Tab-separated table of C-alpha atoms in Angstrom:
chain	number	residue	atom	x	y	z
A	1	ALA	CA	2.090	-12.286	0.854
A	2	GLN	CA	4.473	-9.458	1.463
A	3	SER	CA	3.110	-6.294	3.027
A	4	VAL	CA	3.992	-3.168	4.925
A	5	THR	CA	1.984	-1.549	7.701
A	6	GLN	CA	2.601	1.930	8.991
A	7	LEU	CA	1.056	2.092	12.410
A	8	ASP	CA	0.263	5.812	12.497
A	9	SER	CA	-1.419	7.817	9.761
A	10	HIS	CA	-0.424	11.079	11.422
A	11	VAL	CA	2.260	12.060	13.938
A	12	SER	CA	2.658	15.505	15.442
A	13	VAL	CA	5.779	16.629	17.325
A	14	SER	CA	7.248	19.875	18.535
A	15	GLU	CA	10.384	21.249	16.958
A	16	GLY	CA	13.467	19.924	18.715
A	17	THR	CA	11.762	16.797	20.092
A	18	PRO	CA	12.367	13.221	18.896
A	19	VAL	CA	10.531	11.677	15.978
A	20	LEU	CA	9.346	8.061	15.819
A	21	LEU	CA	7.497	6.716	12.766
A	22	ARG	CA	6.539	3.084	13.081
A	23	CYS	CA	6.592	0.422	10.384
A	24	ASN	CA	5.994	-3.316	10.463
A	25	TYR	CA	6.538	-5.637	7.540
A	26	SER	CA	5.560	-9.109	6.459
A	27	SER	CA	7.899	-10.998	4.165
A	28	SER	CA	8.691	-14.617	3.395
A	29	TYR	CA	12.229	-13.688	2.453
A	30	SER	CA	14.972	-11.553	3.864
A	31	PRO	CA	13.394	-8.172	3.239
A	32	SER	CA	14.712	-5.201	1.364
A	33	LEU	CA	13.283	-2.129	3.069
A	34	PHE	CA	13.328	1.592	2.413
A	35	TRP	CA	11.968	4.818	3.829
A	36	TYR	CA	10.940	7.493	1.342
A	37	VAL	CA	9.810	11.040	2.085
A	38	GLN	CA	7.407	13.157	0.068
A	39	HIS	CA	7.304	16.887	0.712
A	40	PRO	CA	4.201	18.792	-0.444
A	41	ASN	CA	4.122	19.064	-4.225
A	42	LYS	CA	7.492	17.367	-4.480
A	43	GLY	CA	8.603	13.961	-5.702
A	44	LEU	CA	9.468	10.969	-3.548
A	45	GLN	CA	12.978	11.024	-2.141
A	46	LEU	CA	14.877	8.122	-0.619
A	47	LEU	CA	15.758	8.664	3.046
A	48	LEU	CA	17.523	5.381	3.733
A	49	LYS	CA	17.595	1.696	2.856
A	50	TYR	CA	18.193	-1.557	4.678
A	51	THR	CA	20.622	-3.805	2.849
A	52	SER	CA	21.238	-6.478	5.529
A	53	ALA	CA	24.777	-5.187	6.077
A	54	ALA	CA	23.809	-3.508	9.333
A	55	THR	CA	20.625	-3.437	11.369
A	56	LEU	CA	20.978	0.260	12.204
A	57	VAL	CA	20.771	2.289	9.043
A	58	LYS	CA	21.648	5.957	8.810
A	59	GLY	CA	20.023	8.145	6.206
A	60	ILE	CA	19.913	11.737	5.109
A	61	ASN	CA	18.927	14.713	7.266
A	62	GLY	CA	19.701	12.942	10.540
A	63	PHE	CA	17.180	10.137	10.132
A	64	GLU	CA	17.940	6.555	10.992
A	65	ALA	CA	16.056	3.278	11.172
A	66	GLU	CA	16.622	0.020	12.983
A	67	PHE	CA	15.767	-3.329	11.435
A	68	LYS	CA	14.455	-5.781	14.037
A	69	LYS	CA	13.763	-9.201	12.580
A	70	SER	CA	12.277	-10.568	15.806
A	71	GLU	CA	9.692	-7.783	15.800
A	72	THR	CA	9.378	-7.534	11.983
A	73	SER	CA	9.828	-3.795	12.385
A	74	PHE	CA	11.740	-1.030	10.669
A	75	HIS	CA	10.921	2.116	12.629
A	76	LEU	CA	12.236	5.513	11.532
A	77	THR	CA	13.662	7.906	14.119
A	78	LYS	CA	15.294	11.289	14.403
A	79	PRO	CA	16.630	12.751	17.650
A	80	SER	CA	15.447	16.308	17.067
A	81	ALA	CA	12.698	17.383	14.666
A	82	HIS	CA	13.079	20.383	12.418
A	83	MET	CA	10.296	22.359	10.798
A	84	SER	CA	11.562	21.246	7.389
A	85	ASP	CA	10.879	17.609	8.351
A	86	ALA	CA	7.133	18.149	7.943
A	87	ALA	CA	6.164	15.815	5.121
A	88	GLU	CA	4.664	12.406	4.385
A	89	TYR	CA	6.847	9.382	5.035
A	90	PHE	CA	6.500	5.986	3.395
A	91	CYS	CA	7.885	2.685	4.562
A	92	VAL	CA	8.538	0.546	1.500
A	93	LEU	CA	9.240	-3.126	0.859
A	94	ASN	CA	11.052	-4.112	-2.320
A	95	GLN	CA	9.462	-7.204	-3.839
A	96	GLY	CA	11.743	-8.212	-6.672
A	97	GLY	CA	11.965	-4.671	-7.977
A	98	LYS	CA	8.322	-3.781	-7.393
A	99	LEU	CA	7.921	-1.458	-4.441
A	100	ILE	CA	5.164	-2.132	-1.934
A	101	PHE	CA	4.299	1.051	-0.074
A	102	GLY	CA	2.819	1.495	3.348
A	103	GLN	CA	-0.124	3.845	3.659
A	104	GLY	CA	2.103	6.709	4.719
A	105	THR	CA	2.560	8.726	7.896
A	106	GLU	CA	2.067	12.457	7.788
A	107	LEU	CA	4.514	14.202	10.107
A	108	SER	CA	3.606	17.623	11.456
A	109	VAL	CA	6.171	19.721	13.309
A	110	LYS	CA	4.951	22.460	15.632
A	111	PRO	CA	7.109	25.478	16.411
B	1	GLY	CA	22.395	15.510	-13.804
B	2	ALA	CA	18.788	15.499	-14.940
B	3	GLY	CA	16.338	13.486	-12.950
B	4	VAL	CA	13.247	11.616	-14.075
B	5	SER	CA	10.890	13.907	-15.932
B	6	GLN	CA	7.195	13.442	-16.625
B	7	SER	CA	4.748	15.233	-18.843
B	8	PRO	CA	2.270	16.734	-18.637
B	9	SER	CA	2.393	17.785	-15.007
B	10	ASN	CA	-1.384	18.093	-14.959
B	11	LYS	CA	-4.018	16.596	-17.211
B	12	VAL	CA	-7.752	17.157	-17.066
B	13	THR	CA	-9.883	15.001	-19.300
B	14	GLU	CA	-13.472	13.990	-19.758
B	15	LYS	CA	-14.765	10.565	-18.890
B	16	GLY	CA	-14.403	8.210	-21.823
B	17	LYS	CA	-11.435	9.955	-23.437
B	18	ASP	CA	-8.020	8.363	-23.887
B	19	VAL	CA	-4.917	9.898	-22.281
B	20	GLU	CA	-1.184	9.406	-22.702
B	21	LEU	CA	1.332	10.120	-19.968
B	22	ARG	CA	5.012	10.359	-20.718
B	23	CYS	CA	8.100	9.510	-18.683
B	24	ASP	CA	11.744	10.273	-19.456
B	25	PRO	CA	13.981	8.199	-17.163
B	26	ILE	CA	17.459	9.086	-16.008
B	27	SER	CA	19.935	8.446	-18.788
B	28	GLY	CA	21.537	5.019	-18.451
B	29	HIS	CA	18.864	3.582	-16.183
B	30	THR	CA	17.703	0.269	-17.571
B	31	ALA	CA	14.688	-0.250	-15.326
B	32	LEU	CA	11.555	1.904	-15.484
B	33	TYR	CA	8.499	1.708	-13.254
B	34	TRP	CA	5.016	3.213	-13.155
B	35	TYR	CA	3.080	3.729	-9.924
B	36	ARG	CA	-0.232	5.363	-9.085
B	37	GLN	CA	-0.945	7.460	-6.018
B	38	SER	CA	-4.581	8.005	-5.111
B	39	LEU	CA	-6.413	8.995	-1.952
B	40	GLY	CA	-8.251	5.749	-1.574
B	41	GLN	CA	-5.552	3.283	-2.576
B	42	GLY	CA	-2.299	4.954	-1.570
B	43	LEU	CA	0.731	4.189	-3.734
B	44	GLU	CA	0.349	1.190	-6.022
B	45	PHE	CA	2.699	-0.498	-8.450
B	46	LEU	CA	1.424	-0.633	-12.028
B	47	ILE	CA	4.094	-1.938	-14.406
B	48	TYR	CA	7.836	-2.154	-14.876
B	49	PHE	CA	10.274	-2.543	-17.737
B	50	GLN	CA	13.765	-3.995	-17.503
B	51	GLY	CA	15.942	-3.755	-20.590
B	52	ASN	CA	14.569	-5.839	-23.439
B	53	SER	CA	12.678	-8.252	-21.213
B	54	ALA	CA	8.909	-8.541	-21.361
B	55	PRO	CA	7.381	-5.996	-18.959
B	56	ASP	CA	5.809	-7.039	-15.686
B	57	LYS	CA	2.217	-5.864	-16.054
B	58	SER	CA	0.913	-7.495	-12.917
B	59	GLY	CA	-0.163	-4.222	-11.301
B	60	LEU	CA	-2.276	-2.832	-14.135
B	61	PRO	CA	-5.837	-2.483	-12.796
B	62	SER	CA	-7.655	-3.232	-16.044
B	63	ASP	CA	-7.102	-3.802	-19.757
B	64	ARG	CA	-7.785	-0.105	-20.327
B	65	PHE	CA	-4.261	0.513	-19.072
B	66	SER	CA	-1.201	-0.161	-21.202
B	67	ALA	CA	2.361	1.047	-21.395
B	68	GLU	CA	5.253	0.864	-23.772
B	69	ARG	CA	8.886	1.781	-23.653
B	70	THR	CA	10.522	2.760	-26.892
B	71	GLY	CA	14.231	2.244	-27.487
B	72	GLY	CA	14.790	1.314	-23.879
B	73	SER	CA	14.296	4.908	-22.800
B	74	VAL	CA	11.096	6.968	-22.915
B	75	SER	CA	7.890	5.326	-21.712
B	76	THR	CA	4.262	6.142	-22.351
B	77	LEU	CA	1.396	5.042	-20.116
B	78	THR	CA	-1.933	5.006	-21.950
B	79	ILE	CA	-5.335	4.903	-20.312
B	80	GLN	CA	-8.220	4.243	-22.659
B	81	ARG	CA	-11.828	5.237	-22.019
B	82	THR	CA	-10.922	6.989	-18.789
B	83	GLN	CA	-13.154	6.657	-15.747
B	84	GLN	CA	-13.450	8.933	-12.737
B	85	GLU	CA	-11.731	6.340	-10.554
B	86	ASP	CA	-8.632	6.741	-12.736
B	87	SER	CA	-8.091	10.189	-11.215
B	88	ALA	CA	-4.767	10.013	-9.399
B	89	VAL	CA	-1.141	11.065	-9.553
B	90	TYR	CA	0.824	8.791	-11.858
B	91	LEU	CA	4.454	8.445	-10.851
B	92	CYS	CA	7.317	7.167	-12.914
B	93	ALA	CA	10.606	5.915	-11.479
B	94	SER	CA	13.832	4.540	-12.883
B	95	SER	CA	16.780	2.622	-11.500
B	96	LEU	CA	20.116	1.325	-12.701
B	97	THR	CA	18.988	-2.287	-12.714
B	98	GLN	CA	15.953	-4.213	-11.583
B	99	ALA	CA	17.676	-7.392	-10.574
B	100	GLY	CA	19.305	-6.016	-7.425
B	101	SER	CA	16.924	-5.693	-4.541
B	102	TYR	CA	18.654	-2.695	-3.072
B	103	ASN	CA	18.802	-0.425	-6.078
B	104	GLU	CA	17.235	2.932	-5.383
B	105	GLN	CA	14.344	3.964	-7.572
B	106	PHE	CA	14.414	7.636	-8.509
B	107	PHE	CA	10.983	9.163	-8.864
B	108	GLY	CA	9.684	11.834	-11.176
B	109	PRO	CA	7.368	14.640	-10.023
B	110	GLY	CA	4.281	12.828	-11.323
B	111	THR	CA	1.358	13.623	-13.593
B	112	ARG	CA	-1.847	14.596	-11.839
B	113	LEU	CA	-4.765	13.171	-13.833
B	114	THR	CA	-8.272	14.432	-13.226
B	115	VAL	CA	-11.168	12.728	-14.989
B	116	LEU	CA	-14.351	14.792	-15.008
């Protein structure tokens, strides 16, 4: 069965420090992976997607993620957190069009 | 251009009543999806439509849930005899095609359903 596990339910960082949100996946096939962000009272927005063209994927707002097949991971990073990054982040596996969501990681950014 | 829209934004109903939730996808998008976001279960797939093909209903939690898509555009999700555990945010998404694994799904703002 295909699944996604986000290893942290909550991450807190200070503004200007790096962000790391961890995601592991389980898939029988070459996976199609995404990161979505959900700001309070807003809809889900795509941050980036892994398409197998490159293992390091760059997304919007300075976020990037690295696909590591050997570790079955797709961790999301950002070099320097901004207050506006505070939101919930979802690692998502595409299973033939149906999205399988991780449980989400809430990111808090302290001034 | 206009994104995915959903109505109503909030719905409060009494246990046992039927409710209808509406989704207007992005014009030209052939695939439409429904998801549910609840505190206990996170985000779950419910159903998707692709063109004129039979919908994939594999995520519907019970036969009280049904959905239709008229004219390949607007979709309605119906919940009959609502229960308190149906309380959640119901999200609709659309994409250009379903067949490609990498196609981005664009999400609407959701309908928050509260069953009293």
